Short mmCIF file of C-alpha atoms and ligand atoms in Angstrom, two decimals:
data_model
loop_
_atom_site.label_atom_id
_atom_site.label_comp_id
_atom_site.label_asym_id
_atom_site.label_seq_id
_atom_site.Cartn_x
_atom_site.Cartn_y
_atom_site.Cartn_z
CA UNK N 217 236.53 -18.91 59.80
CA UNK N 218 236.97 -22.63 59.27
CA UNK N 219 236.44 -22.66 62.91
CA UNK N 220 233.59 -20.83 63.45
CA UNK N 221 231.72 -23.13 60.99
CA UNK N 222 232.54 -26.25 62.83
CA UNK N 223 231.39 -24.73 65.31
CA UNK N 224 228.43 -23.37 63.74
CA UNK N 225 227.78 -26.97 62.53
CA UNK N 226 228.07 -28.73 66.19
CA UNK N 227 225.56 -26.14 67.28
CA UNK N 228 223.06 -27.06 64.89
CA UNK N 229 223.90 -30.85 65.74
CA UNK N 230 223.50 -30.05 68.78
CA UNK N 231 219.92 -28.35 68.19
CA UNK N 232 217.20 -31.21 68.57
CA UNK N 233 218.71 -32.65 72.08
CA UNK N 234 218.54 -28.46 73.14
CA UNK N 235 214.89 -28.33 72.23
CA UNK N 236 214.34 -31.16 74.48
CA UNK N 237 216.13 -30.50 77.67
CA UNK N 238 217.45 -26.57 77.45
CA UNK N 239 220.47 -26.17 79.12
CA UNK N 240 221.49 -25.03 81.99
CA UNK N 241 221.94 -20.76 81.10
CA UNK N 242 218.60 -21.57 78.98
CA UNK N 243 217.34 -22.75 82.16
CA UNK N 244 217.69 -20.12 84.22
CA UNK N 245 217.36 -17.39 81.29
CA UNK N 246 213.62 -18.77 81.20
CA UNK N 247 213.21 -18.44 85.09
CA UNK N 248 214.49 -14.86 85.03
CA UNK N 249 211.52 -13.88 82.00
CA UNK N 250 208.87 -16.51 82.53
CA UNK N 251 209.22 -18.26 86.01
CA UNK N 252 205.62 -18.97 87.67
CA UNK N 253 206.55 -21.47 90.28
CA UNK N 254 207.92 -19.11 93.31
CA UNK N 255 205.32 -17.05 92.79
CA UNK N 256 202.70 -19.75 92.98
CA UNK N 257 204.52 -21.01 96.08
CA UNK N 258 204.50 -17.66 98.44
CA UNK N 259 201.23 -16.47 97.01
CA UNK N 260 199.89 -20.27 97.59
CA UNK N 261 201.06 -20.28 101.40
CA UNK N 262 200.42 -16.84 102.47
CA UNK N 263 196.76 -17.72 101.10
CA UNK N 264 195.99 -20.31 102.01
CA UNK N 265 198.16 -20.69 105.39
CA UNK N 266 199.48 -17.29 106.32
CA UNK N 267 201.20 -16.78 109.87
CA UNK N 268 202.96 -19.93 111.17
CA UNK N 269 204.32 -19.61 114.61
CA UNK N 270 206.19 -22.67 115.15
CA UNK N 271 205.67 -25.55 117.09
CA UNK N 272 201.97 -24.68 116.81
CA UNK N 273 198.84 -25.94 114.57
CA UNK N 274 199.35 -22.98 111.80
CA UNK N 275 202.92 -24.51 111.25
CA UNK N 276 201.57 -27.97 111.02
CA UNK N 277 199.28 -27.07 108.02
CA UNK N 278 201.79 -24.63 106.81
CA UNK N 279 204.50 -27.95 106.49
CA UNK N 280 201.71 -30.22 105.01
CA UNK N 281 200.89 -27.54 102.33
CA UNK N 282 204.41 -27.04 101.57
CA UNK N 283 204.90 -31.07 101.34
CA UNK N 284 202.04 -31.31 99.12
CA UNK N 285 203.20 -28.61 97.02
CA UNK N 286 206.80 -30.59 96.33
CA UNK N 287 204.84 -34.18 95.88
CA UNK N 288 202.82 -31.84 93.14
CA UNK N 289 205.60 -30.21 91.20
CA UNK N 290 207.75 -33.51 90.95
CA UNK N 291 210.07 -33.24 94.05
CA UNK N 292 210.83 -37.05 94.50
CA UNK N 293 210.59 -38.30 98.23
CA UNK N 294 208.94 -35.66 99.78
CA UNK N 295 208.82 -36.32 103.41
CA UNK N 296 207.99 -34.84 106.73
CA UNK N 297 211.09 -35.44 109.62
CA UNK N 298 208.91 -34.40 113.09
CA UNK N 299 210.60 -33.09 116.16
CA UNK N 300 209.77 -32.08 119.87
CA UNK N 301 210.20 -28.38 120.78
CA UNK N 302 209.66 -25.93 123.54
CA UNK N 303 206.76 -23.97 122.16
CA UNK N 304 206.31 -20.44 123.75
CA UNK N 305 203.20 -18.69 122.54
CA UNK N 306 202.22 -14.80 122.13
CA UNK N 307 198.83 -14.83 124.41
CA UNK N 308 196.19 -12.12 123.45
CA UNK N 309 197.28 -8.97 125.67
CA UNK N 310 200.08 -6.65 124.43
CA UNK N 311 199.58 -3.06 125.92
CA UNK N 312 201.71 -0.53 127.26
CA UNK N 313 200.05 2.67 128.28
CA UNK N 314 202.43 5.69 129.49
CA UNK N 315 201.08 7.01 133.00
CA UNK N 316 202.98 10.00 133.97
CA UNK N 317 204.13 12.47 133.42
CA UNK N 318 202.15 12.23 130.09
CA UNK N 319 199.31 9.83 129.55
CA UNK N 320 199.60 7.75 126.23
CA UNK N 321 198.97 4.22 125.10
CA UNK N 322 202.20 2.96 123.14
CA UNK N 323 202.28 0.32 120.52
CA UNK N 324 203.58 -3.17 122.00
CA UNK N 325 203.79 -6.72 120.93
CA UNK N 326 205.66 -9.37 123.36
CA UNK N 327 209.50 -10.43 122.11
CA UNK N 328 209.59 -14.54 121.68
CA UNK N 329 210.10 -16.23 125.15
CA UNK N 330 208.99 -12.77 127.09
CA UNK N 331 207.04 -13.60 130.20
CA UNK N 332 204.33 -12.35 131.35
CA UNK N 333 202.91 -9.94 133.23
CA UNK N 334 200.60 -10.43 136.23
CA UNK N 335 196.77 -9.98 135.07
CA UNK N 336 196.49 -5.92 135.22
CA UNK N 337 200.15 -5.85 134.13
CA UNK N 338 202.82 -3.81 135.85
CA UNK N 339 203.58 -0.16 136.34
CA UNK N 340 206.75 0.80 137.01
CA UNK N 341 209.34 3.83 136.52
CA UNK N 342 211.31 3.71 132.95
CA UNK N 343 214.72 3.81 132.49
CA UNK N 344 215.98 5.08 129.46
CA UNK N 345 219.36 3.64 127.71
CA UNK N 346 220.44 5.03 124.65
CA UNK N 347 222.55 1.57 123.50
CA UNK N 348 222.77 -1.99 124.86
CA UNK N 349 226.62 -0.48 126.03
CA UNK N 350 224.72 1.82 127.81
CA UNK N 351 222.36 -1.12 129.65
CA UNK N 352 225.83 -3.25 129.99
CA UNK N 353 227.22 -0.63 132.24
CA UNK N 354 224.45 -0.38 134.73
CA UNK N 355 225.11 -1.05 138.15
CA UNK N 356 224.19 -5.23 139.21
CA UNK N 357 220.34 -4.01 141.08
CA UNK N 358 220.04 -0.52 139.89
CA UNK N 359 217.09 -1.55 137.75
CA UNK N 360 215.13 -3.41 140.78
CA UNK N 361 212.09 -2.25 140.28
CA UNK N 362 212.24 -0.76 137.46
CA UNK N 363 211.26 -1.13 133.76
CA UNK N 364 214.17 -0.71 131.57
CA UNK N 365 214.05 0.80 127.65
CA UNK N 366 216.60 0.49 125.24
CA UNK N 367 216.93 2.36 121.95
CA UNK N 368 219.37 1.92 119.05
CA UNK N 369 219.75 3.64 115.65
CA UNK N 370 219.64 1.22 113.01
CA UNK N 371 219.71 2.41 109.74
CA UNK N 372 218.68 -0.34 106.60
CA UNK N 373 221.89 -1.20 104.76
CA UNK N 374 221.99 -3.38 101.32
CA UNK N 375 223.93 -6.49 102.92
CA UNK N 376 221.47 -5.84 105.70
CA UNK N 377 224.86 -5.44 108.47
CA UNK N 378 222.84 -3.12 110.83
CA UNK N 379 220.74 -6.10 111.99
CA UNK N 380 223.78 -7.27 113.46
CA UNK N 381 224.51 -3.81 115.34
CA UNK N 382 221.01 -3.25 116.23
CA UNK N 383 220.13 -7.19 116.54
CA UNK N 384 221.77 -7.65 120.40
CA UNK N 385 218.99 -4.95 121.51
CA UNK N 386 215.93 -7.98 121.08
CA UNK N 387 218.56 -10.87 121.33
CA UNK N 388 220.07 -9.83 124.56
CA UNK N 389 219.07 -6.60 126.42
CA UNK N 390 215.96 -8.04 128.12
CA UNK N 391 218.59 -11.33 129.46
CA UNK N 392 220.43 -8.20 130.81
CA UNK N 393 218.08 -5.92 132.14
CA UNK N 394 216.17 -9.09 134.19
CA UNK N 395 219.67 -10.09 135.49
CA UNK N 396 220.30 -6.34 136.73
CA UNK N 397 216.78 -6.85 138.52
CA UNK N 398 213.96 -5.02 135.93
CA UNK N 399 210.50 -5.97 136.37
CA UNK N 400 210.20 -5.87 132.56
CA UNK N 401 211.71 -4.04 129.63
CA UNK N 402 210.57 -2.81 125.97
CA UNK N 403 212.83 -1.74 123.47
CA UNK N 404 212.74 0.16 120.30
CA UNK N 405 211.58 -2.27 117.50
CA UNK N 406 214.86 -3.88 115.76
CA UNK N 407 213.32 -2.71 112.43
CA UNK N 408 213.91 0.31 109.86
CA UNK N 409 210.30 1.44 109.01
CA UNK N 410 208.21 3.98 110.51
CA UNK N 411 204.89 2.08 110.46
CA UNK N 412 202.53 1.74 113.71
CA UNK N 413 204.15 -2.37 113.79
CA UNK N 414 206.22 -3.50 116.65
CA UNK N 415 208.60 -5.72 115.02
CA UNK N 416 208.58 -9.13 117.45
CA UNK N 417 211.52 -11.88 117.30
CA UNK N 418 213.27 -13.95 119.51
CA UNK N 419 214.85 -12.88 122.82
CA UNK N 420 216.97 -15.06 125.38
CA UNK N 421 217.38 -15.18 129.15
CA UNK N 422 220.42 -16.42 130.18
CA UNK N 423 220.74 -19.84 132.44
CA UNK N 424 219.26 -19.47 136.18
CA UNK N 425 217.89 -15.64 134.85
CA UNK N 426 213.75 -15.87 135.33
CA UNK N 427 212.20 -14.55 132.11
CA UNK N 428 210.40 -11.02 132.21
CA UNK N 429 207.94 -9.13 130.21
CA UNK N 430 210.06 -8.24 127.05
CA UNK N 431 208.11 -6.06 124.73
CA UNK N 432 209.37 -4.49 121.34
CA UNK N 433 207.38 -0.83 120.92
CA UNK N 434 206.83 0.11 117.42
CA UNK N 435 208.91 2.36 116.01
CA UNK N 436 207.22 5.57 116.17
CA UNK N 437 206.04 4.88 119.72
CA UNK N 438 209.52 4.45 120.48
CA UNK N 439 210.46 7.81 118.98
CA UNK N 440 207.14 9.32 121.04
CA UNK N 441 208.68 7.51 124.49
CA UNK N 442 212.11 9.47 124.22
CA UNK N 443 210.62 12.63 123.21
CA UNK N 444 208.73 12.47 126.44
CA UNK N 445 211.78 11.66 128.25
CA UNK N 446 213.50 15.01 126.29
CA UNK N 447 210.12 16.97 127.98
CA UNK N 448 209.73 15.41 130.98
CA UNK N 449 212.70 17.31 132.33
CA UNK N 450 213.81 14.62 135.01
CA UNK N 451 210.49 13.93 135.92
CA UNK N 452 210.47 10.44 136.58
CA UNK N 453 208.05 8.30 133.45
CA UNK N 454 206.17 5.66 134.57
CA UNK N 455 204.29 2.82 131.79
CA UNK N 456 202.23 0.34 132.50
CA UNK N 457 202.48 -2.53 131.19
CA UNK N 458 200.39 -5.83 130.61
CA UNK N 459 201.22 -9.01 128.19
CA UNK N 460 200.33 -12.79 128.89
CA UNK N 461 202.78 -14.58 126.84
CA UNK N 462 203.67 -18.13 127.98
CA UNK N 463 205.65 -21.03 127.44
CA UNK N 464 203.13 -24.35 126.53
CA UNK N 465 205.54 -27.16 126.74
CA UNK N 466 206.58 -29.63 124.84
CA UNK N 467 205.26 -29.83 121.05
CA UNK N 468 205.84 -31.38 117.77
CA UNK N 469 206.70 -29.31 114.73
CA UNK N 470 208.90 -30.69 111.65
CA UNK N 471 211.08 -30.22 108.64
CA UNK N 472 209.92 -30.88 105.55
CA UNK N 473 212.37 -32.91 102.67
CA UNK N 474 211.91 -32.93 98.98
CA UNK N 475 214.55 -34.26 96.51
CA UNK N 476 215.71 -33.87 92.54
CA UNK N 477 217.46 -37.18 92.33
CA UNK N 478 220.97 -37.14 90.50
CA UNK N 479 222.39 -39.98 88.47
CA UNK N 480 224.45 -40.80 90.81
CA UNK N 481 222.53 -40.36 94.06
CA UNK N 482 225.52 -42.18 96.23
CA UNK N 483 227.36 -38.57 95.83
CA UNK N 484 226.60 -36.04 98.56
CA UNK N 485 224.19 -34.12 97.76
CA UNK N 486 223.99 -30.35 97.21
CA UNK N 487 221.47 -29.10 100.30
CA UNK N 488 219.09 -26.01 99.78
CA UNK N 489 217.19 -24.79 102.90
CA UNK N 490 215.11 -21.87 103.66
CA UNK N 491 212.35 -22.07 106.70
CA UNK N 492 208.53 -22.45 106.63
CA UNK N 493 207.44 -21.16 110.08
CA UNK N 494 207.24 -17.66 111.41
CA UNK N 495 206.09 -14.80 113.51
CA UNK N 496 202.02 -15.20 114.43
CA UNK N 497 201.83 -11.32 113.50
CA UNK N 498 203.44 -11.73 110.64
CA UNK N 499 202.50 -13.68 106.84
CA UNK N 500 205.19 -14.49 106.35
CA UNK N 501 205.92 -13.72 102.56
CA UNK N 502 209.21 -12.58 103.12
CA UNK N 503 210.74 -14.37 105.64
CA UNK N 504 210.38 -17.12 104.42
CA UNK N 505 207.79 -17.92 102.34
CA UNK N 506 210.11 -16.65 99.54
CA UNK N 507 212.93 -18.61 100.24
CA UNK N 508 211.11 -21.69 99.85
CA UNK N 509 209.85 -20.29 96.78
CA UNK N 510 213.05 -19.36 95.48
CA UNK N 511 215.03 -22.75 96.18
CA UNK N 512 211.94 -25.01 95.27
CA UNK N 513 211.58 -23.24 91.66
CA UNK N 514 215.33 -23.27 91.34
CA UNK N 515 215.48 -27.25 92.04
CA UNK N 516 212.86 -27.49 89.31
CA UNK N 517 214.37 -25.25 86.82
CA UNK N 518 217.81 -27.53 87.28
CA UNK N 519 215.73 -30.56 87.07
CA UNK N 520 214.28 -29.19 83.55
CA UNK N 521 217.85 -28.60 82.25
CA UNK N 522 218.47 -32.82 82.41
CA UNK N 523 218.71 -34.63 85.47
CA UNK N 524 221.74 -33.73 87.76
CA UNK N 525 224.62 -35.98 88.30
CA UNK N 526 223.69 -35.22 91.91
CA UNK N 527 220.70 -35.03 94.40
CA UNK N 528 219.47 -31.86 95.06
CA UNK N 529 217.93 -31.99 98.24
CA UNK N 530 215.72 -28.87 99.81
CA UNK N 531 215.26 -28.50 103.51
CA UNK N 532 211.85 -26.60 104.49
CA UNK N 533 212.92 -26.04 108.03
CA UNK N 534 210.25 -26.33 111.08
CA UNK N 535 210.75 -23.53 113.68
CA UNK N 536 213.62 -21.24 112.85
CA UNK N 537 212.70 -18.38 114.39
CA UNK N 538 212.13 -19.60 118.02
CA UNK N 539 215.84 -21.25 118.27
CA UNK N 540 216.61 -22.81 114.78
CA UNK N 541 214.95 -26.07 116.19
CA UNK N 542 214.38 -27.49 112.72
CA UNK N 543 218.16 -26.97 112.22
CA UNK N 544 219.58 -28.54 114.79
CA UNK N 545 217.27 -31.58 114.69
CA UNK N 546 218.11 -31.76 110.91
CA UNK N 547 221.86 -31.89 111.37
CA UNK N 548 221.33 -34.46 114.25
CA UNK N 549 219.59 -37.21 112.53
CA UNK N 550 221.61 -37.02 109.41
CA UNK N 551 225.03 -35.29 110.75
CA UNK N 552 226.56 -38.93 109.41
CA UNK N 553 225.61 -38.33 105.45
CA UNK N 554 227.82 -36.22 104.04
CA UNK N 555 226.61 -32.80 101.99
CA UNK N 556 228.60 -31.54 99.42
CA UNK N 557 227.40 -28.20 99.52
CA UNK N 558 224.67 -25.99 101.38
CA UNK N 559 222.91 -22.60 100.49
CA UNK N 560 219.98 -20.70 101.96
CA UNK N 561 217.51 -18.12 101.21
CA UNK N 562 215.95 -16.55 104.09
CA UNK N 563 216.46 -12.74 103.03
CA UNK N 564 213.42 -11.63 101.12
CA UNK N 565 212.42 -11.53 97.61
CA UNK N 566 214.58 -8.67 96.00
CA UNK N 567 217.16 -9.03 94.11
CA UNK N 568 220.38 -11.06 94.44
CA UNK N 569 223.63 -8.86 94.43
CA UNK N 570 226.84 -11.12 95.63
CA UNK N 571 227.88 -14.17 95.82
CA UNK N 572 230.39 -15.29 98.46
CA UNK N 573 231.80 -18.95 98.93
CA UNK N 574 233.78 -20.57 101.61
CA UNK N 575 235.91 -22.38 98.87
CA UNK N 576 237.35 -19.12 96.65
CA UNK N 577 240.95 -20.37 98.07
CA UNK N 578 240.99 -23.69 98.30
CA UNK N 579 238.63 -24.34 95.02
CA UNK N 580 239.19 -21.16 93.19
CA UNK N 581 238.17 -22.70 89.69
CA UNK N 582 234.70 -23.56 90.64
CA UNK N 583 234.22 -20.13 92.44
CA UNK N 584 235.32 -18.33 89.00
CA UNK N 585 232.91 -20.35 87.30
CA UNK N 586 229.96 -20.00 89.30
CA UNK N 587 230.93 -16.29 89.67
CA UNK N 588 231.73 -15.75 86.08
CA UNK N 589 227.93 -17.90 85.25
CA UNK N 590 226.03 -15.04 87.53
CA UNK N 591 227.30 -12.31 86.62
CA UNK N 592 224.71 -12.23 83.64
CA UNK N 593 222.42 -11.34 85.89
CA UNK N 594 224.23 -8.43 87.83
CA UNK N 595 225.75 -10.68 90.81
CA UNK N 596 229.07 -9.60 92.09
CA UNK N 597 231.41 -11.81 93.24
CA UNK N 598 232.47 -10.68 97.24
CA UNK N 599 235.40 -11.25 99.29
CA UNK N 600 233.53 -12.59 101.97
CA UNK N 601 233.92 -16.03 103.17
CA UNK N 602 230.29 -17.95 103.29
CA UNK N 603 229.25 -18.69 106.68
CA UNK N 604 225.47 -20.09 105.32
CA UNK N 605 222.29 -19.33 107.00
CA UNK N 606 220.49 -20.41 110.07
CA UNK N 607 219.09 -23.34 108.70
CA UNK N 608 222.48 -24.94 107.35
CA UNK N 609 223.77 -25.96 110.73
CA UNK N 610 224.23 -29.86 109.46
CA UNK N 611 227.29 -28.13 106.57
CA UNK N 612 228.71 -25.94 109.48
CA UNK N 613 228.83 -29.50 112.04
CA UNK N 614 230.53 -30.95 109.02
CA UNK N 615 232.94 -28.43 108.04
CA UNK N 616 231.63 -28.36 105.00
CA UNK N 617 230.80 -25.83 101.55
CA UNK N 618 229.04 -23.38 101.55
CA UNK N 619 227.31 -20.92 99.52
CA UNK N 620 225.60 -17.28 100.30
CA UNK N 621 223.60 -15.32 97.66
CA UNK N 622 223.29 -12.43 99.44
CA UNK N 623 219.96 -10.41 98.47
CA UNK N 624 219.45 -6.67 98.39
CA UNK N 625 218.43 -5.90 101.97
CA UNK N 626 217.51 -2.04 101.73
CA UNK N 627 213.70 -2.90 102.78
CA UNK N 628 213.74 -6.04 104.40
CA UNK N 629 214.02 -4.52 107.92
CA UNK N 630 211.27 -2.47 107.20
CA UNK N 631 209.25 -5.95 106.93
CA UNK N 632 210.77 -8.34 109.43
CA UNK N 633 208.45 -10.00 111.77
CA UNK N 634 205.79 -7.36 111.23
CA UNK N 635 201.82 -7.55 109.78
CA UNK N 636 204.10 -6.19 107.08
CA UNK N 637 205.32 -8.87 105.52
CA UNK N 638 202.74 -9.49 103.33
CA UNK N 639 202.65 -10.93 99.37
CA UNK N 640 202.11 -7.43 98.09
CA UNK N 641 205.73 -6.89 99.04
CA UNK N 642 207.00 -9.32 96.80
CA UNK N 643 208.28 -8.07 93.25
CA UNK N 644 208.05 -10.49 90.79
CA UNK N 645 210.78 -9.65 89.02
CA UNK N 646 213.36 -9.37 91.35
CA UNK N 647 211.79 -12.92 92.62
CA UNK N 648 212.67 -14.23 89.20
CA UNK N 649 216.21 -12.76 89.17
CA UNK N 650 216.35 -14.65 92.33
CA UNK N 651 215.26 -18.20 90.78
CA UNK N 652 217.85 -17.29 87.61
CA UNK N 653 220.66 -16.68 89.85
CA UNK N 654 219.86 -19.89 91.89
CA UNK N 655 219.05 -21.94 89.35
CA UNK N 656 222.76 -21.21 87.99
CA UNK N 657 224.46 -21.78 90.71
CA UNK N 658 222.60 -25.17 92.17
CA UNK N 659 222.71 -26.17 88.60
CA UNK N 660 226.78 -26.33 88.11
CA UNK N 661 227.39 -27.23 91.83
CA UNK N 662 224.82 -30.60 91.02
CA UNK N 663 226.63 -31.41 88.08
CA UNK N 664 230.30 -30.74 90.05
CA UNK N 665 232.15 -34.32 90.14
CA UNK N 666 234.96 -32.99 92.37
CA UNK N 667 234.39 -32.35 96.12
CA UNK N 668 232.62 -28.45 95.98
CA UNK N 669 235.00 -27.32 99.06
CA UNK N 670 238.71 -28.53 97.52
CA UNK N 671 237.91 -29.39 93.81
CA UNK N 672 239.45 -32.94 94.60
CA UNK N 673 238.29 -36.36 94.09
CA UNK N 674 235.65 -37.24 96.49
CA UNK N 675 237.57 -40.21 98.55
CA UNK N 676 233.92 -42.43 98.50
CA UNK N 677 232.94 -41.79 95.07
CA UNK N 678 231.52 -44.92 93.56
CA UNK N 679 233.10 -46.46 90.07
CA UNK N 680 230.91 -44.40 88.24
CA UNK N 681 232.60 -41.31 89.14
CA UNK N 682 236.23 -42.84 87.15
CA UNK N 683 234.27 -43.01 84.32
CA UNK N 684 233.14 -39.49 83.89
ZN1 LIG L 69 213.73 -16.00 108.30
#
């Protein structure tokens, strides 16, 4: 009893410095009922900027919009880090027209770094794999000639694992088909959705291969395309096929930098990326106009709670989607300054359902903290080890900690790199659970005075650090 009271009696104490500057579960409590800023964010750049292909001028007003947005909501140096690129661009042909034994025009948008066809496009007969394993046991030149078509059956999945059965299909089937000798190849749309939308994304040719036309077919043309197979009866299909795709060189595009700065801004600081280009077809409100959303609002959330004993930094990555460019040129101008811990969003809007770390063995108090601090808001702790996302290459050069929230993924394959992915999709509450849940987490790693990955001392920490 006596207890209670004293305790009763430091909370009231404690009352006027709360009203001030909430804390940190206040914090995110008032992101998960009241949060406007993500929202403003994604609806702001889908409006006003919309698709962003990178390395092109929509990304350059897409990164100064985003940098102005920071500068606006009180991100302290806000800054623009350019880089060169090889920019490939979509061209304005995409059709694909079955001639025989049927005649049908079929749904078809070029895959990132396809080639192109001659003017007129190519016809050609079809050959029909069920799976990539299928493709990868062709004979070497049994495709000369030849347009190949490769199916898969990926089915959406919450932690979103089927993009990484179906994925190889648009990563690597075209690199395999041109090296087998195709003329060109179109595949069955890495995507979960029956809409008329091809879903585009980045393919690869490997070293000395010549790119080909690489189209994705939408996936009820796809469906269409092996039901004529199932008819034609051994009859051989022909499609024509026409896209003018091409690479345009060398071009600038950037990352964009914003920072919360901690009390003690010599400690490394806790890194928060998500990307700000993507697809020309596509808005972009998903991927990743939310994720900037979701770790800006966070940042700002944590910044209203008092400031951090460390810098929060975010990372609006330049041109993820073509080849993680942003990435790579953000981990090699600053691979030499150490970050204590990176997470990314790049996954949608809905809401967050696990958290995984890289440190639950060798820091397991802070990853029973953070886990026991989301679990409020219906986050699971996983088994998992963090392996961070595409834009967190500079923590993976420097073996360092890592964070992933992974989001509910049941629809965002139905989205992905389609017209789709548009701000309609976008639920504000789950949005909100998202800023809670980050806003918790960035919050306790910021205000962490051991190293995030071991839970030791940090062996640079400044005097300051002995006296906290
Ligand atoms: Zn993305």
């Amino acid at each position: 009893m006596n207890r209670t009271l004293t305790m009763l009696a430091a909370m009231t104490l404690a009352a006027p410095a709360a009203a001030q500057a909430p804390s940190l579960e206040a914090a995110a409590r008032a992101a998960l009922e009241s949060d406007t800023r993500a929202w403003d964010f994604v609806e702001g750049i889908t409006t006003e900027v919309g698709p962003r292909q990178a390395g092109t001028e929509a990304e350059a007003r897409g990164r100064a919009w985003a940098a102005a947005w920071l500068g606006r909501n009180g991100f302290a140096n806000v800054a623009v880090e350019p880089f060169m690129m090889d920019t490939w661009v979509p061209g304005d042909v995409a059709r694909a027209r079955v001639t025989a034994p049927y005649g049908q025009d079929l749904t078809v948008l070029p895959l990132g770094n396809s080639g192109a066809t001659p003017a007129g496009g190519i016809e050609a007969e079809v050959v029909f794999f069920r799976t990539i394993d299928e493709l990868r046991g062709a004979p070497e030149g049994s495709l000369k000639g030849k347009i190949a078509y490769i199916s898969h059956q990926m089915r959406p999945a919450q932690d979103g694992s089927h993009y990484g059965f179906a994925g190889p299909v648009r990563w690597v089937s075209p690199g395999i088909a041109a090296s087998k000798g195709a003329l060109g190849v179109v595949i069955k749309s890495v995507g979960t959705d029956h809409h008329r939308n091809p879903h585009t994304g980045g393919t690869t040719f490997p070293q000395g291969v010549s790119p080909i036309p690489a189209g994705a077919l939408s996936l009820p043309d796809a469906e269409n395309l092996e039901r004529m197979f199932a008819r034609a009866g051994g009859r051989p299909l022909r499609l024509r096929l026409e896209m003018n795709p091409r690479q345009i060189g060398r071009t600038e595009s950037g990352n964009v930098v914003g920072e919360i700065v901690g009390t003690n801004p010599s400690l490394p600081p806790v890194l928060l990326a998500c990307h700000i280009d993507s697809w020309w077809n596509a808005p972009g409100a998903f991927d990743d106009g939310a994720g900037c959303a979701i770790i800006s609002a966070a940042a700002l959330r944590v910044k209203e709670a008092g400031q951090p004993l460390r810098t929060i930094r975010v990372l609006l990555a330049g041109a993820e989607e073509t080849g993680l460019w942003g990435s790579k040129a953000y981990s090699e101008a600053h691979l030499d300054e150490a970050i204590a811990v990176g997470i990314e969003s790049d996954f949608g809007a809905d809401r967050v359902w696990r958290f995984d770390s890289n440190f639950r063995e060798s820091n397991p108090a802070l990853h029973q903290r953070i886990a026991a601090a989301v679990a409020r808001f219906g986050v699971s702790s996983g088994n998992d080890i963090a392996s961070g996302g595409a834009d967190l290459n500079i923590v993976r050069d420097q073996k360092g900690a890592l964070i992933d929230l992974q989001q509910d993924g049941m629809r965002y394959f139905d989205l992905h790199h389609t017209p789709d992915d548009t701000l309609d999709k976008i639920d504000p509450v789950q949005l909100r659970q998202n800023v809670a849940v980050w806003t918790m987490v960035v919050g306790i790693l910021a205000n962490e005075a051991n190293s995030i990955l071991t839970g030791g001392p940090i062996p640079s920490a400044p005097p300051i650090m002995e006296s906290k």
